[in-house]
Amino acid sequence: MYFDTHAHYDDEAFDVDRDELLAALPEKGVSLIVNPGCGYESSLAAIRLAEKYPHVYAAVGWHPQDADKWNEQSETAVWEWAKHEKVVAIGEIGLDYHYDDGPARETQLAVFRTQLELAKDLNLPVIVHDREAHADCLELVRSANWTRGVFHCYSGSAEMAREILELGWYLSFTGVITFKNARKVLDVIRVTPLERIMLETDSPYLAPVPNRGKRNDSSNLPYIAQVIADIKGISPEDVVRITRENGVRFFNLH
Ligand code: NI
C-alpha cells in the first residue's frame, strides 16, 4: 500500500470530484496521504479533509509564496491546529526564489525561521519547499538544529543531499524523477539510502510520465516507485513497502 506524503487535495483542481477521488484511493492501493497547508485557508481545508477521511492527515503552515500573509495570529493558529490529532507536521514552509513578484526574500527568511522554531517547540517534523534557494534553505535548516524534516520534491545537488541526510533529514521525490531531463535527481537517488526516501505526488502538479501535463493524483505513485526501484535494483514492491514505513516513522503515525 502506498503512502503519498505530499498532495494538495484542497486545491481547486479537485473541486469537481474531490470526494469521489479521495474515497476511491484506498481501493487503488493508496492508504495514507499527507495534505500540507500553504497558508491559513488551505491549512484549515487540510484539517477538514483529514477529519473526513481516515487515510488523510494534515500538515499546517505558510508556504513561502504566502509569507507576507504571516502575522502574529498565524502563530497562535499553528499552536491551536497542532493540538489536532491528525495534524502531523508543519508545512509546507521554506523559500521560493523562482518568482520575481513573490514575497521579499527577507520576509520569506523570517517566516521560514519562525516556523522552524515553532516546529521544534511543538516537536513536529517539517516539510520544506526549496525552489532555487538551496544555499539559504540549507543554512536555515542547519542553524535551526532540528532533526525532523524532509526536503519535498528535492531538486538540489547530490552533494547537498549528503549534507541534509547527515542532519537526519529525509528527501521525498515526485513525478519529476520520471521526466526526460531528470538526470541530476537520479544521481541524488543513487546516493540516498532507501530508508531516507519518501514518495509523493505534489498533486495536482507534477504528474509523472506517461501522464505528464495532466492533473495529478495519488494513483500515479507507481510510476515514481518504479524509477526508484530501477535505480536501487530492487522490486517496486520493496520500494513501496519501505518508503511507506519511512513515512509512518517520519510523521509518527500509529
Ligand atoms: Ni506542495
PDB file of C-alpha atoms and ligand atoms in Angstrom, residues 6-8 36 38 63 92 127 129 152 200 202-203 205, ligand 1:
ATOM      1  CA  HIS A   6       2.587  15.303  -0.109  1.00  0.00           C
ATOM      2  CA  ALA A   7      -0.614  16.043  -2.040  1.00  0.00           C
ATOM      3  CA  HIS A   8      -2.804  19.161  -2.188  1.00  0.00           C
ATOM      4  CA  PRO A  36       0.088  20.079   3.529  1.00  0.00           C
ATOM      5  CA  CYS A  38       0.085  26.621   2.175  1.00  0.00           C
ATOM      6  CA  HIS A  63       4.223  28.476   2.023  1.00  0.00           C
ATOM      7  CA  GLU A  92       4.845  23.337   3.627  1.00  0.00           C
ATOM      8  CA  ILE A 127       8.055  19.733   5.217  1.00  0.00           C
ATOM      9  CA  HIS A 129       9.754  23.672  -0.039  1.00  0.00           C
ATOM     10  CA  HIS A 152       9.977  17.788  -0.541  1.00  0.00           C
ATOM     11  CA  GLU A 200       4.951  11.992  -3.001  1.00  0.00           C
ATOM     12  CA  ASP A 202       2.581  17.005  -5.094  1.00  0.00           C
ATOM     13  CA  SER A 203      -0.849  16.646  -6.712  1.00  0.00           C
ATOM     14  CA  TYR A 205       1.022  19.317 -10.020  1.00  0.00           C
TER      15      TYR A 205
HETATM   16 NI    NI B   1       3.400  21.180  -2.352  1.00  0.00          NI
END
